[in-house]
């Protein structure tokens, strides 16, 4: 949260800095041109350990999202979500089986106007991945002929070690 932010009684964080753009708390809807996006939770997922019990070389991070269509046909797919930090962009994994600590997974689904898809998008990162000190950015831009606007949500600076996500910033391009 920026130093010059204030938190009103309703929990909305208002920032005075143009650089960080509009800022909102976890759980508020972000408006796209043909969809609405809400980040509900951020968590670590369990990583499979080999039989020798070696230290995993990767970490799995889960972001629970809800996407609602404002259009007659919107294809929701995990691949349209990205986790971005310090110039590195990672697409969400299309998991073929449930992942411990990160269920239910966000699947591929076509939505009609007013319908929603909810699930956890899983990102696989190197165990030593460095996150931006301001927190990583979750980006969403559905693949669609004719295009759809991209929405970005700043995740908490404590990510990925937050017990529960707190007051991420959000901005829309």
PDB file of C-alpha atoms in Angstrom:
ATOM      1  CA  UNK A   1       0.000   0.000   0.000  1.00  0.00           C
ATOM      2  CA  UNK A   2       1.400   3.407  -0.870  1.00  0.00           C
ATOM      3  CA  UNK A   3       2.535   5.652   1.964  1.00  0.00           C
ATOM      4  CA  UNK A   4       0.020   8.311   0.983  1.00  0.00           C
ATOM      5  CA  UNK A   5      -3.006   5.991   0.995  1.00  0.00           C
ATOM      6  CA  UNK A   6      -5.956   6.221   3.300  1.00  0.00           C
ATOM      7  CA  UNK A   7      -8.362   3.439   4.227  1.00  0.00           C
ATOM      8  CA  UNK A   8     -11.981   4.534   4.574  1.00  0.00           C
ATOM      9  CA  UNK A   9     -14.491   2.582   6.678  1.00  0.00           C
ATOM     10  CA  UNK A  10     -15.637   0.506   3.674  1.00  0.00           C
ATOM     11  CA  UNK A  11     -12.088  -0.904   3.254  1.00  0.00           C
ATOM     12  CA  UNK A  12     -11.383   0.650  -0.150  1.00  0.00           C
ATOM     13  CA  UNK A  13      -7.807   1.843  -0.457  1.00  0.00           C
ATOM     14  CA  UNK A  14      -7.446   5.183  -2.222  1.00  0.00           C
ATOM     15  CA  UNK A  15      -4.025   6.123  -3.565  1.00  0.00           C
ATOM     16  CA  UNK A  16      -2.803   9.597  -4.457  1.00  0.00           C
ATOM     17  CA  UNK A  17      -0.059   8.343  -6.768  1.00  0.00           C
ATOM     18  CA  UNK A  18      -0.732   8.119 -10.496  1.00  0.00           C
ATOM     19  CA  UNK A  19       2.050   5.553 -10.922  1.00  0.00           C
ATOM     20  CA  UNK A  20       0.262   2.855  -8.964  1.00  0.00           C
ATOM     21  CA  UNK A  21      -3.143   3.561 -10.522  1.00  0.00           C
ATOM     22  CA  UNK A  22      -6.412   2.817  -8.769  1.00  0.00           C
ATOM     23  CA  UNK A  23      -6.042   0.493  -5.803  1.00  0.00           C
ATOM     24  CA  UNK A  24      -8.660  -1.842  -4.341  1.00  0.00           C
ATOM     25  CA  UNK A  25      -8.924  -4.490  -1.649  1.00  0.00           C
ATOM     26  CA  UNK A  26      -9.085  -8.229  -2.239  1.00  0.00           C
ATOM     27  CA  UNK A  27     -12.549  -9.332  -3.240  1.00  0.00           C
ATOM     28  CA  UNK A  28     -13.707  -6.269  -5.165  1.00  0.00           C
ATOM     29  CA  UNK A  29     -14.810  -6.585  -8.785  1.00  0.00           C
ATOM     30  CA  UNK A  30     -12.513  -5.213 -11.500  1.00  0.00           C
ATOM     31  CA  UNK A  31     -14.374  -4.248 -14.675  1.00  0.00           C
ATOM     32  CA  UNK A  32     -13.195  -5.327 -18.111  1.00  0.00           C
ATOM     33  CA  UNK A  33     -15.051  -4.430 -21.291  1.00  0.00           C
ATOM     34  CA  UNK A  34     -16.714  -7.864 -21.672  1.00  0.00           C
ATOM     35  CA  UNK A  35     -16.108  -9.414 -18.244  1.00  0.00           C
ATOM     36  CA  UNK A  36     -15.742  -8.765 -14.526  1.00  0.00           C
ATOM     37  CA  UNK A  37     -12.827 -10.221 -12.511  1.00  0.00           C
ATOM     38  CA  UNK A  38     -12.549 -10.720  -8.778  1.00  0.00           C
ATOM     39  CA  UNK A  39      -9.474 -12.100  -6.953  1.00  0.00           C
ATOM     40  CA  UNK A  40     -10.800 -13.926  -3.902  1.00  0.00           C
ATOM     41  CA  UNK A  41      -7.730 -15.559  -2.363  1.00  0.00           C
ATOM     42  CA  UNK A  42      -3.988 -16.108  -2.799  1.00  0.00           C
ATOM     43  CA  UNK A  43      -2.256 -19.248  -1.490  1.00  0.00           C
ATOM     44  CA  UNK A  44       0.647 -21.654  -1.834  1.00  0.00           C
ATOM     45  CA  UNK A  45      -0.187 -25.054  -3.311  1.00  0.00           C
ATOM     46  CA  UNK A  46       1.579 -28.234  -2.308  1.00  0.00           C
ATOM     47  CA  UNK A  47       4.456 -29.385  -4.476  1.00  0.00           C
ATOM     48  CA  UNK A  48       5.062 -33.065  -5.104  1.00  0.00           C
ATOM     49  CA  UNK A  49       8.186 -34.306  -3.314  1.00  0.00           C
ATOM     50  CA  UNK A  50      10.088 -37.225  -4.812  1.00  0.00           C
ATOM     51  CA  UNK A  51      10.622 -40.518  -2.986  1.00  0.00           C
ATOM     52  CA  UNK A  52      14.015 -39.347  -1.675  1.00  0.00           C
ATOM     53  CA  UNK A  53      12.302 -36.361  -0.005  1.00  0.00           C
ATOM     54  CA  UNK A  54      14.471 -33.833  -1.807  1.00  0.00           C
ATOM     55  CA  UNK A  55      13.749 -30.127  -1.619  1.00  0.00           C
ATOM     56  CA  UNK A  56      11.406 -29.072  -4.437  1.00  0.00           C
ATOM     57  CA  UNK A  57      12.945 -26.919  -7.176  1.00  0.00           C
ATOM     58  CA  UNK A  58       9.673 -25.170  -7.798  1.00  0.00           C
ATOM     59  CA  UNK A  59       6.779 -23.636  -5.938  1.00  0.00           C
ATOM     60  CA  UNK A  60       3.140 -23.624  -6.906  1.00  0.00           C
ATOM     61  CA  UNK A  61       1.065 -20.570  -6.206  1.00  0.00           C
ATOM     62  CA  UNK A  62      -2.705 -20.473  -6.464  1.00  0.00           C
ATOM     63  CA  UNK A  63      -4.902 -17.448  -7.075  1.00  0.00           C
ATOM     64  CA  UNK A  64      -8.640 -18.005  -6.642  1.00  0.00           C
ATOM     65  CA  UNK A  65     -10.581 -15.921  -9.154  1.00  0.00           C
ATOM     66  CA  UNK A  66     -14.172 -15.415 -10.193  1.00  0.00           C
ATOM     67  CA  UNK A  67     -14.874 -14.282 -13.753  1.00  0.00           C
ATOM     68  CA  UNK A  68     -18.329 -13.182 -14.903  1.00  0.00           C
ATOM     69  CA  UNK A  69     -19.238 -12.621 -18.539  1.00  0.00           C
ATOM     70  CA  UNK A  70     -20.881  -9.391 -19.693  1.00  0.00           C
ATOM     71  CA  UNK A  71     -21.045 -10.782 -23.215  1.00  0.00           C
ATOM     72  CA  UNK A  72     -23.010 -13.573 -24.933  1.00  0.00           C
ATOM     73  CA  UNK A  73     -19.987 -15.844 -25.326  1.00  0.00           C
ATOM     74  CA  UNK A  74     -16.786 -15.620 -23.272  1.00  0.00           C
ATOM     75  CA  UNK A  75     -14.271 -18.446 -23.111  1.00  0.00           C
ATOM     76  CA  UNK A  76     -12.572 -18.579 -19.711  1.00  0.00           C
ATOM     77  CA  UNK A  77      -9.258 -20.441 -19.593  1.00  0.00           C
ATOM     78  CA  UNK A  78      -6.413 -20.494 -17.049  1.00  0.00           C
ATOM     79  CA  UNK A  79      -3.893 -19.695 -19.818  1.00  0.00           C
ATOM     80  CA  UNK A  80      -5.383 -16.197 -20.060  1.00  0.00           C
ATOM     81  CA  UNK A  81      -4.149 -15.371 -16.543  1.00  0.00           C
ATOM     82  CA  UNK A  82      -0.544 -14.309 -15.998  1.00  0.00           C
ATOM     83  CA  UNK A  83       1.604 -13.646 -12.954  1.00  0.00           C
ATOM     84  CA  UNK A  84       4.100 -10.861 -13.597  1.00  0.00           C
ATOM     85  CA  UNK A  85       7.007  -9.710 -11.482  1.00  0.00           C
ATOM     86  CA  UNK A  86      10.180  -7.792 -12.309  1.00  0.00           C
ATOM     87  CA  UNK A  87       9.684  -8.236 -16.068  1.00  0.00           C
ATOM     88  CA  UNK A  88       9.026 -11.996 -15.903  1.00  0.00           C
ATOM     89  CA  UNK A  89       5.622 -13.166 -17.180  1.00  0.00           C
ATOM     90  CA  UNK A  90       4.345 -16.628 -16.252  1.00  0.00           C
ATOM     91  CA  UNK A  91       1.122 -18.137 -17.604  1.00  0.00           C
ATOM     92  CA  UNK A  92      -1.149 -20.156 -15.352  1.00  0.00           C
ATOM     93  CA  UNK A  93      -0.811 -23.901 -15.705  1.00  0.00           C
ATOM     94  CA  UNK A  94      -3.608 -25.962 -17.219  1.00  0.00           C
ATOM     95  CA  UNK A  95      -3.603 -28.716 -14.601  1.00  0.00           C
ATOM     96  CA  UNK A  96      -4.783 -32.163 -15.613  1.00  0.00           C
ATOM     97  CA  UNK A  97      -5.442 -33.349 -12.051  1.00  0.00           C
ATOM     98  CA  UNK A  98      -6.323 -31.735  -8.695  1.00  0.00           C
ATOM     99  CA  UNK A  99      -3.454 -30.122  -6.792  1.00  0.00           C
ATOM    100  CA  UNK A 100      -3.390 -30.428  -2.998  1.00  0.00           C
ATOM    101  CA  UNK A 101      -4.157 -27.105  -1.341  1.00  0.00           C
ATOM    102  CA  UNK A 102      -5.409 -25.557  -4.573  1.00  0.00           C
ATOM    103  CA  UNK A 103      -8.819 -26.960  -5.352  1.00  0.00           C
ATOM    104  CA  UNK A 104     -11.087 -26.452  -7.150  1.00  0.00           C
ATOM    105  CA  UNK A 105      -9.031 -25.578 -10.208  1.00  0.00           C
ATOM    106  CA  UNK A 106     -10.153 -23.008 -12.753  1.00  0.00           C
ATOM    107  CA  UNK A 107     -11.066 -24.966 -15.860  1.00  0.00           C
ATOM    108  CA  UNK A 108     -11.853 -24.073 -19.437  1.00  0.00           C
ATOM    109  CA  UNK A 109     -15.468 -22.982 -19.708  1.00  0.00           C
ATOM    110  CA  UNK A 110     -17.619 -20.977 -22.096  1.00  0.00           C
ATOM    111  CA  UNK A 111     -19.777 -18.430 -20.305  1.00  0.00           C
ATOM    112  CA  UNK A 112     -22.978 -16.734 -21.409  1.00  0.00           C
ATOM    113  CA  UNK A 113     -23.921 -13.203 -20.296  1.00  0.00           C
ATOM    114  CA  UNK A 114     -24.285 -13.039 -16.485  1.00  0.00           C
ATOM    115  CA  UNK A 115     -22.731 -16.490 -15.861  1.00  0.00           C
ATOM    116  CA  UNK A 116     -19.562 -17.009 -13.803  1.00  0.00           C
ATOM    117  CA  UNK A 117     -16.613 -19.364 -13.505  1.00  0.00           C
ATOM    118  CA  UNK A 118     -14.743 -19.677 -10.209  1.00  0.00           C
ATOM    119  CA  UNK A 119     -11.575 -21.608  -9.449  1.00  0.00           C
ATOM    120  CA  UNK A 120      -7.904 -21.478  -8.644  1.00  0.00           C
ATOM    121  CA  UNK A 121      -5.336 -20.584 -11.310  1.00  0.00           C
ATOM    122  CA  UNK A 122      -2.027 -22.327 -10.524  1.00  0.00           C
ATOM    123  CA  UNK A 123       1.363 -20.847 -11.363  1.00  0.00           C
ATOM    124  CA  UNK A 124       4.550 -22.943 -11.261  1.00  0.00           C
ATOM    125  CA  UNK A 125       7.643 -20.898 -10.408  1.00  0.00           C
ATOM    126  CA  UNK A 126      11.253 -21.687  -9.545  1.00  0.00           C
ATOM    127  CA  UNK A 127      11.641 -22.047  -5.754  1.00  0.00           C
ATOM    128  CA  UNK A 128      14.014 -19.058  -5.717  1.00  0.00           C
ATOM    129  CA  UNK A 129      11.761 -16.803  -7.818  1.00  0.00           C
ATOM    130  CA  UNK A 130      12.152 -13.123  -6.848  1.00  0.00           C
ATOM    131  CA  UNK A 131       8.976 -11.086  -6.434  1.00  0.00           C
ATOM    132  CA  UNK A 132       8.669  -7.342  -6.975  1.00  0.00           C
ATOM    133  CA  UNK A 133       8.815  -5.590  -3.579  1.00  0.00           C
ATOM    134  CA  UNK A 134       5.456  -3.933  -4.376  1.00  0.00           C
ATOM    135  CA  UNK A 135       3.957  -7.373  -5.013  1.00  0.00           C
ATOM    136  CA  UNK A 136       3.438  -9.238  -8.281  1.00  0.00           C
ATOM    137  CA  UNK A 137       0.705  -8.383 -10.768  1.00  0.00           C
ATOM    138  CA  UNK A 138      -2.026 -10.782 -11.841  1.00  0.00           C
ATOM    139  CA  UNK A 139      -3.050 -10.028 -15.406  1.00  0.00           C
ATOM    140  CA  UNK A 140      -6.152 -11.266 -17.207  1.00  0.00           C
ATOM    141  CA  UNK A 141      -6.959 -10.858 -20.879  1.00  0.00           C
ATOM    142  CA  UNK A 142      -9.337 -13.384 -22.400  1.00  0.00           C
ATOM    143  CA  UNK A 143      -8.452 -14.694 -25.834  1.00  0.00           C
ATOM    144  CA  UNK A 144     -11.149 -13.404 -28.139  1.00  0.00           C
ATOM    145  CA  UNK A 145     -11.487 -12.482 -31.816  1.00  0.00           C
ATOM    146  CA  UNK A 146     -11.715  -8.699 -31.863  1.00  0.00           C
ATOM    147  CA  UNK A 147      -9.884  -8.424 -28.549  1.00  0.00           C
ATOM    148  CA  UNK A 148     -10.789  -7.881 -24.947  1.00  0.00           C
ATOM    149  CA  UNK A 149      -9.282  -5.339 -22.572  1.00  0.00           C
ATOM    150  CA  UNK A 150      -6.662  -6.487 -20.110  1.00  0.00           C
ATOM    151  CA  UNK A 151      -7.210  -6.114 -16.376  1.00  0.00           C
ATOM    152  CA  UNK A 152      -4.381  -6.127 -13.811  1.00  0.00           C
ATOM    153  CA  UNK A 153      -4.581  -6.701 -10.079  1.00  0.00           C
ATOM    154  CA  UNK A 154      -1.608  -5.996  -7.822  1.00  0.00           C
ATOM    155  CA  UNK A 155      -1.233  -8.891  -5.377  1.00  0.00           C
ATOM    156  CA  UNK A 156      -0.002  -8.299  -1.812  1.00  0.00           C
ATOM    157  CA  UNK A 157       3.652  -7.412  -1.264  1.00  0.00           C
ATOM    158  CA  UNK A 158       3.886 -10.294   1.233  1.00  0.00           C
ATOM    159  CA  UNK A 159       3.129 -12.691  -1.636  1.00  0.00           C
ATOM    160  CA  UNK A 160       3.718 -15.625  -1.708  1.00  0.00           C
ATOM    161  CA  UNK A 161       4.147 -15.979   2.046  1.00  0.00           C
ATOM    162  CA  UNK A 162       0.942 -14.287   3.148  1.00  0.00           C
ATOM    163  CA  UNK A 163      -1.200 -16.247   5.548  1.00  0.00           C
ATOM    164  CA  UNK A 164      -4.147 -14.670   3.767  1.00  0.00           C
ATOM    165  CA  UNK A 165      -3.895 -12.007   1.090  1.00  0.00           C
ATOM    166  CA  UNK A 166      -4.311  -8.452   2.350  1.00  0.00           C
ATOM    167  CA  UNK A 167      -5.135  -5.285   0.465  1.00  0.00           C
ATOM    168  CA  UNK A 168      -3.657  -5.842  -2.995  1.00  0.00           C
ATOM    169  CA  UNK A 169      -3.563  -2.904  -5.361  1.00  0.00           C
ATOM    170  CA  UNK A 170      -5.325  -3.105  -8.682  1.00  0.00           C
ATOM    171  CA  UNK A 171      -5.115  -1.227 -11.924  1.00  0.00           C
ATOM    172  CA  UNK A 172      -6.644  -1.539 -15.344  1.00  0.00           C
ATOM    173  CA  UNK A 173      -5.023  -0.664 -18.672  1.00  0.00           C
TER     174      UNK A 173
END
